[in-house]
C-alpha cells in the first residue's frame, strides 16, 4: 500500500469514528468538544502515527514499553503528540515509560505509584496519571478493585510529581459494557469527591465507544476502528 493509499484509508476510518462520536454525543446530549480521542497505535508503525498527526490526532495510546520507546524515535511529529501509556506496566519499567509518556493510564497498585513517583522525581518532571479500575471480576485484566480506587487515587494525589487526572477502565470482554461503564462513572464520582481535579474518565474502545459516551467518558481509546485490524503491508 502506498503512503497515499494508507493516508486515505486512515482518513476514512477516522471520519467514520468521528461520525460515531458525534452521533453518540447527540444521543447523550453531550458536546463532542468534551471528548479526547486517543488513537491506539500499538502494532502500527511510526509512519502511521505521523499520518494520524497530519489528520488532526493529538493523542496516541501505546501499551508495550519496548515497542513504543523505539517507535517514537522515528515519529517526525513527536512534539505535536501527547503519549498515553495504556498497558500493564511493571514497576521496573517505570523509569523508561517516564522518559516518553505524558500520561500513564494504567496505574493499579501502590508499588507502581511509588516507582512512577521516584522516576518522575529523578527526571524532574510531572506525570499525569489515571487509576485503572478493574470492572471484570472474573478475569482481572489489570486494575484495582472498584472498592480500592479511592484509596489508590489518594496515594497518587499525595505524590509530589504525579498529577491525578481521573480513572480508566476496560469493559469486560463479550458482555454488555453499559453496566460496567455505569459502575466506572460511580467510581469516578467517588474519586472526584475527594480530588476535584480528577475529571478524566477513560473508557470506550472501537467496539463500545457509544456506551462509554453515554456513561460520561471524557477519553476514548480507539485502535482497530482507526488503524485496521492488522499491520498494513509496506
Ligand atoms: C488495544 C487497546 C485499546 C484499543 O482497542 P480497540 O478495540 O482496537 O479499539 C484500548 N484500550 C486498551 C487498554 C488497549 O490495550
CSV table of C-alpha atoms and ligand atoms in Angstrom, one decimal:
chain,number,residue,atom,x,y,z
A,1,UNK,CA,0.0,0.0,0.0
A,2,UNK,CA,1.4,3.4,-0.9
A,3,UNK,CA,1.6,6.2,1.7
A,4,UNK,CA,-1.2,8.0,-0.2
A,5,UNK,CA,-3.5,5.0,-0.1
A,6,UNK,CA,-2.8,4.5,3.6
A,7,UNK,CA,-3.4,8.1,4.3
A,8,UNK,CA,-6.8,7.9,2.5
A,9,UNK,CA,-7.7,4.7,4.5
A,10,UNK,CA,-6.8,6.3,7.8
A,11,UNK,CA,-8.7,9.5,6.8
A,12,UNK,CA,-11.9,7.4,6.0
A,13,UNK,CA,-11.6,5.4,9.2
A,14,UNK,CA,-11.1,8.5,11.3
A,15,UNK,CA,-14.1,10.2,9.7
A,16,UNK,CA,-16.3,7.2,10.5
A,17,UNK,CA,-15.1,7.2,14.1
A,18,UNK,CA,-15.7,10.9,14.4
A,19,UNK,CA,-19.1,10.4,13.0
A,20,UNK,CA,-19.9,7.7,15.5
A,21,UNK,CA,-18.7,10.0,18.3
A,22,UNK,CA,-20.9,12.9,17.0
A,23,UNK,CA,-24.0,10.7,16.9
A,24,UNK,CA,-23.4,9.2,20.3
A,25,UNK,CA,-22.9,12.7,21.7
A,26,UNK,CA,-26.1,13.9,20.1
A,27,UNK,CA,-28.0,11.0,21.7
A,28,UNK,CA,-26.4,11.6,25.1
A,29,UNK,CA,-26.9,15.4,24.9
A,30,UNK,CA,-23.1,15.9,25.2
A,31,UNK,CA,-20.7,18.2,23.4
A,32,UNK,CA,-18.1,16.3,21.3
A,33,UNK,CA,-15.6,19.0,22.4
A,34,UNK,CA,-15.6,17.4,25.8
A,35,UNK,CA,-14.1,14.2,24.4
A,36,UNK,CA,-10.5,13.4,23.7
A,37,UNK,CA,-9.9,10.8,21.0
A,38,UNK,CA,-6.8,8.8,21.8
A,39,UNK,CA,-5.7,6.8,18.7
A,40,UNK,CA,-4.2,3.5,19.9
A,41,UNK,CA,-1.3,2.9,17.6
A,42,UNK,CA,0.2,-0.2,19.1
A,43,UNK,CA,1.4,-2.7,16.5
A,44,UNK,CA,1.4,0.0,13.8
A,45,UNK,CA,4.5,1.8,12.5
A,46,UNK,CA,5.8,5.3,13.1
A,47,UNK,CA,4.6,6.3,9.6
A,48,UNK,CA,1.0,5.7,10.6
A,49,UNK,CA,1.5,7.9,13.7
A,50,UNK,CA,2.7,10.7,11.5
A,51,UNK,CA,-0.2,10.4,9.1
A,52,UNK,CA,-2.6,10.5,12.1
A,53,UNK,CA,-0.9,13.6,13.4
A,54,UNK,CA,-1.4,15.2,9.9
A,55,UNK,CA,-5.1,14.2,10.2
A,56,UNK,CA,-5.6,16.1,13.4
A,57,UNK,CA,-4.9,13.4,16.0
A,58,UNK,CA,-3.3,14.9,19.1
A,59,UNK,CA,-3.2,11.9,21.5
A,60,UNK,CA,-1.9,8.4,20.9
A,61,UNK,CA,-2.0,5.3,23.1
A,62,UNK,CA,0.6,2.6,23.4
A,63,UNK,CA,0.8,-0.5,25.6
A,64,UNK,CA,4.3,-2.0,25.3
A,65,UNK,CA,7.3,-0.2,26.6
A,66,UNK,CA,9.8,-1.8,24.3
A,67,UNK,CA,7.8,-1.2,21.1
A,68,UNK,CA,6.9,2.5,21.9
A,69,UNK,CA,10.2,3.8,23.0
A,70,UNK,CA,11.8,2.6,19.8
A,71,UNK,CA,8.9,3.7,17.6
A,72,UNK,CA,8.7,7.3,18.9
A,73,UNK,CA,12.3,8.0,17.8
A,74,UNK,CA,11.0,7.6,14.2
A,75,UNK,CA,7.9,9.8,14.6
A,76,UNK,CA,8.6,13.2,12.9
A,77,UNK,CA,5.7,14.9,14.6
A,78,UNK,CA,6.6,13.6,18.1
A,79,UNK,CA,6.4,17.0,19.6
A,80,UNK,CA,2.8,17.5,18.5
A,81,UNK,CA,1.6,14.4,20.2
A,82,UNK,CA,0.6,13.5,23.8
A,83,UNK,CA,1.6,9.9,24.5
A,84,UNK,CA,-0.7,7.8,26.8
A,85,UNK,CA,0.7,4.6,28.2
A,86,UNK,CA,-2.3,2.3,28.5
A,87,UNK,CA,-0.8,-1.2,29.1
A,88,UNK,CA,0.0,-3.3,32.1
A,89,UNK,CA,3.2,-1.9,33.5
A,90,UNK,CA,5.9,-3.5,35.6
A,91,UNK,CA,7.4,-1.3,38.2
A,92,UNK,CA,10.9,-1.8,36.8
A,93,UNK,CA,9.8,-0.2,33.6
A,94,UNK,CA,8.6,3.0,35.3
A,95,UNK,CA,11.8,4.9,34.5
A,96,UNK,CA,11.7,4.0,30.8
A,97,UNK,CA,8.0,5.0,30.5
A,98,UNK,CA,8.5,8.3,32.3
A,99,UNK,CA,11.0,9.2,29.5
A,100,UNK,CA,8.3,9.4,26.9
A,101,UNK,CA,4.8,9.2,28.3
A,102,UNK,CA,2.8,12.3,29.1
A,103,UNK,CA,0.1,10.2,30.7
A,104,UNK,CA,0.1,6.8,32.4
A,105,UNK,CA,-3.5,5.5,32.3
A,106,UNK,CA,-2.8,2.0,33.9
A,107,UNK,CA,-1.8,2.7,37.5
A,108,UNK,CA,-3.3,0.0,39.6
A,109,UNK,CA,-1.2,-0.7,42.7
A,110,UNK,CA,0.8,1.2,45.3
A,111,UNK,CA,4.2,-0.2,44.2
A,112,UNK,CA,3.7,1.2,40.7
A,113,UNK,CA,2.7,4.6,42.2
A,114,UNK,CA,5.9,4.7,44.2
A,115,UNK,CA,8.0,3.6,41.2
A,116,UNK,CA,6.5,6.3,38.9
A,117,UNK,CA,6.8,9.0,41.6
A,118,UNK,CA,10.5,8.3,42.1
A,119,UNK,CA,11.1,8.1,38.3
A,120,UNK,CA,9.3,11.4,37.7
A,121,UNK,CA,11.2,13.0,40.6
A,122,UNK,CA,14.6,11.8,39.1
A,123,UNK,CA,13.5,13.2,35.7
A,124,UNK,CA,12.4,16.4,37.3
A,125,UNK,CA,9.0,16.4,35.7
A,126,UNK,CA,5.3,16.0,36.4
A,127,UNK,CA,3.4,13.0,35.1
A,128,UNK,CA,-0.3,12.7,34.5
A,129,UNK,CA,-1.8,9.6,36.0
A,130,UNK,CA,-5.1,7.7,35.8
A,131,UNK,CA,-6.1,5.0,38.2
A,132,UNK,CA,-7.1,1.9,36.3
A,133,UNK,CA,-10.2,0.2,37.7
A,134,UNK,CA,-10.9,-3.5,37.2
A,135,UNK,CA,-14.5,-3.9,36.1
A,136,UNK,CA,-14.2,-7.6,35.3
A,137,UNK,CA,-14.1,-9.7,38.5
A,138,UNK,CA,-13.7,-12.9,36.6
A,139,UNK,CA,-10.6,-12.0,34.6
A,140,UNK,CA,-8.7,-9.3,36.3
A,141,UNK,CA,-7.1,-7.8,33.2
A,142,UNK,CA,-5.2,-5.2,35.3
A,143,UNK,CA,-6.8,-2.6,37.5
A,144,UNK,CA,-7.5,-2.0,41.2
A,145,UNK,CA,-10.8,-3.4,42.5
A,146,UNK,CA,-13.5,-0.7,42.5
A,147,UNK,CA,-13.6,-0.6,46.3
A,148,UNK,CA,-9.9,0.3,46.3
A,149,UNK,CA,-9.9,3.0,43.7
A,150,UNK,CA,-10.4,6.0,46.1
A,151,UNK,CA,-7.5,5.0,48.4
A,152,UNK,CA,-5.1,4.4,45.4
A,153,UNK,CA,-6.2,7.7,43.9
A,154,UNK,CA,-5.4,9.4,47.2
A,155,UNK,CA,-1.9,7.9,47.1
A,156,UNK,CA,-1.3,9.3,43.6
A,157,UNK,CA,-2.7,12.7,44.6
A,158,UNK,CA,-0.2,12.8,47.6
A,159,UNK,CA,2.7,12.1,45.3
A,160,UNK,CA,4.6,15.3,44.5
A,161,UNK,CA,5.5,14.5,40.9
A,162,UNK,CA,2.2,12.8,39.9
A,163,UNK,CA,-0.9,14.6,38.8
A,164,UNK,CA,-4.0,12.6,39.4
A,165,UNK,CA,-6.3,13.1,36.4
A,166,UNK,CA,-9.0,10.5,36.9
A,167,UNK,CA,-9.8,6.9,36.2
A,168,UNK,CA,-9.6,4.4,33.3
A,169,UNK,CA,-11.2,1.0,32.6
A,170,UNK,CA,-11.6,-1.6,30.0
A,171,UNK,CA,-15.2,-3.1,29.8
A,172,UNK,CA,-15.5,-6.9,30.3
A,173,UNK,CA,-14.9,-8.9,27.2
A,174,UNK,CA,-18.1,-10.2,25.5
A,175,UNK,CA,-20.6,-8.7,27.9
A,176,UNK,CA,-22.8,-5.6,27.7
A,177,UNK,CA,-20.5,-2.7,28.5
A,178,UNK,CA,-23.2,-0.4,29.9
A,179,UNK,CA,-23.3,-1.7,33.5
A,180,UNK,CA,-19.5,-1.7,33.7
A,181,UNK,CA,-19.3,1.9,32.4
A,182,UNK,CA,-22.1,2.9,34.8
A,183,UNK,CA,-20.0,1.4,37.6
A,184,UNK,CA,-16.9,3.3,36.4
A,185,UNK,CA,-18.8,6.5,36.4
A,186,UNK,CA,-19.7,5.9,40.1
A,187,UNK,CA,-16.1,5.2,41.0
A,188,UNK,CA,-15.0,8.3,39.1
A,189,UNK,CA,-17.5,10.4,41.1
A,190,UNK,CA,-16.3,9.0,44.4
A,191,UNK,CA,-12.7,9.8,43.4
A,192,UNK,CA,-13.7,13.3,42.3
A,193,UNK,CA,-15.5,14.0,45.6
A,194,UNK,CA,-12.1,13.9,47.3
A,195,UNK,CA,-9.9,15.0,44.4
A,196,UNK,CA,-11.8,17.7,42.4
A,197,UNK,CA,-9.1,17.8,39.6
A,198,UNK,CA,-9.6,14.1,38.8
A,199,UNK,CA,-12.1,14.8,36.0
A,200,UNK,CA,-10.9,12.3,33.3
A,201,UNK,CA,-12.8,9.1,32.6
A,202,UNK,CA,-11.0,7.0,30.1
A,203,UNK,CA,-13.5,4.4,28.8
A,204,UNK,CA,-14.6,3.1,25.4
A,205,UNK,CA,-12.7,1.4,22.6
A,206,UNK,CA,-13.6,0.6,19.0
A,207,UNK,CA,-16.5,-1.7,19.9
A,208,UNK,CA,-18.1,0.2,22.8
A,209,UNK,CA,-17.4,3.9,22.4
A,210,UNK,CA,-21.1,4.8,22.2
A,211,UNK,CA,-21.8,3.2,25.6
A,212,UNK,CA,-18.8,4.9,27.1
A,213,UNK,CA,-20.0,8.3,25.8
A,214,UNK,CA,-23.5,7.6,27.2
A,215,UNK,CA,-21.9,6.9,30.6
A,216,UNK,CA,-19.7,10.0,30.9
A,217,UNK,CA,-16.4,9.1,29.2
A,218,UNK,CA,-14.0,12.0,28.6
A,219,UNK,CA,-11.3,10.0,26.8
A,220,UNK,CA,-11.8,7.3,24.2
A,221,UNK,CA,-9.1,4.8,23.3
A,222,UNK,CA,-9.7,3.7,19.8
A,223,UNK,CA,-7.4,1.3,17.9
A,224,UNK,CA,-8.7,-1.0,15.3
A,225,UNK,CA,-11.6,1.2,14.1
A,226,UNK,CA,-9.0,3.8,13.0
A,227,UNK,CA,-5.9,1.7,12.1
A,228,UNK,CA,-7.5,-1.6,11.0
A,229,UNK,CA,-7.0,-5.0,12.5
A,230,UNK,CA,-3.6,-5.9,11.2
A,231,UNK,CA,-0.3,-4.4,10.3
A,232,UNK,CA,-0.5,-2.9,6.8
A,233,UNK,CA,1.8,-4.3,4.1
A,234,UNK,CA,4.5,-1.9,3.2
B,1,LIG,C1,-5.7,-2.1,22.4
B,1,LIG,C2,-6.4,-1.3,23.5
B,1,LIG,C3,-7.4,-0.4,23.1
B,1,LIG,C4,-7.9,-0.2,21.7
B,1,LIG,O1,-8.7,-1.3,21.4
B,1,LIG,P1,-9.5,-1.4,20.0
B,1,LIG,O2,-10.6,-2.4,20.3
B,1,LIG,O3,-8.6,-1.8,19.0
B,1,LIG,O4,-10.1,0.0,19.8
B,1,LIG,C5,-7.9,0.3,24.1
B,1,LIG,N1,-7.5,0.2,25.4
B,1,LIG,C6,-6.6,-0.6,25.8
B,1,LIG,C7,-6.2,-0.7,27.2
B,1,LIG,C8,-5.9,-1.4,24.8
B,1,LIG,O5,-5.0,-2.3,25.2
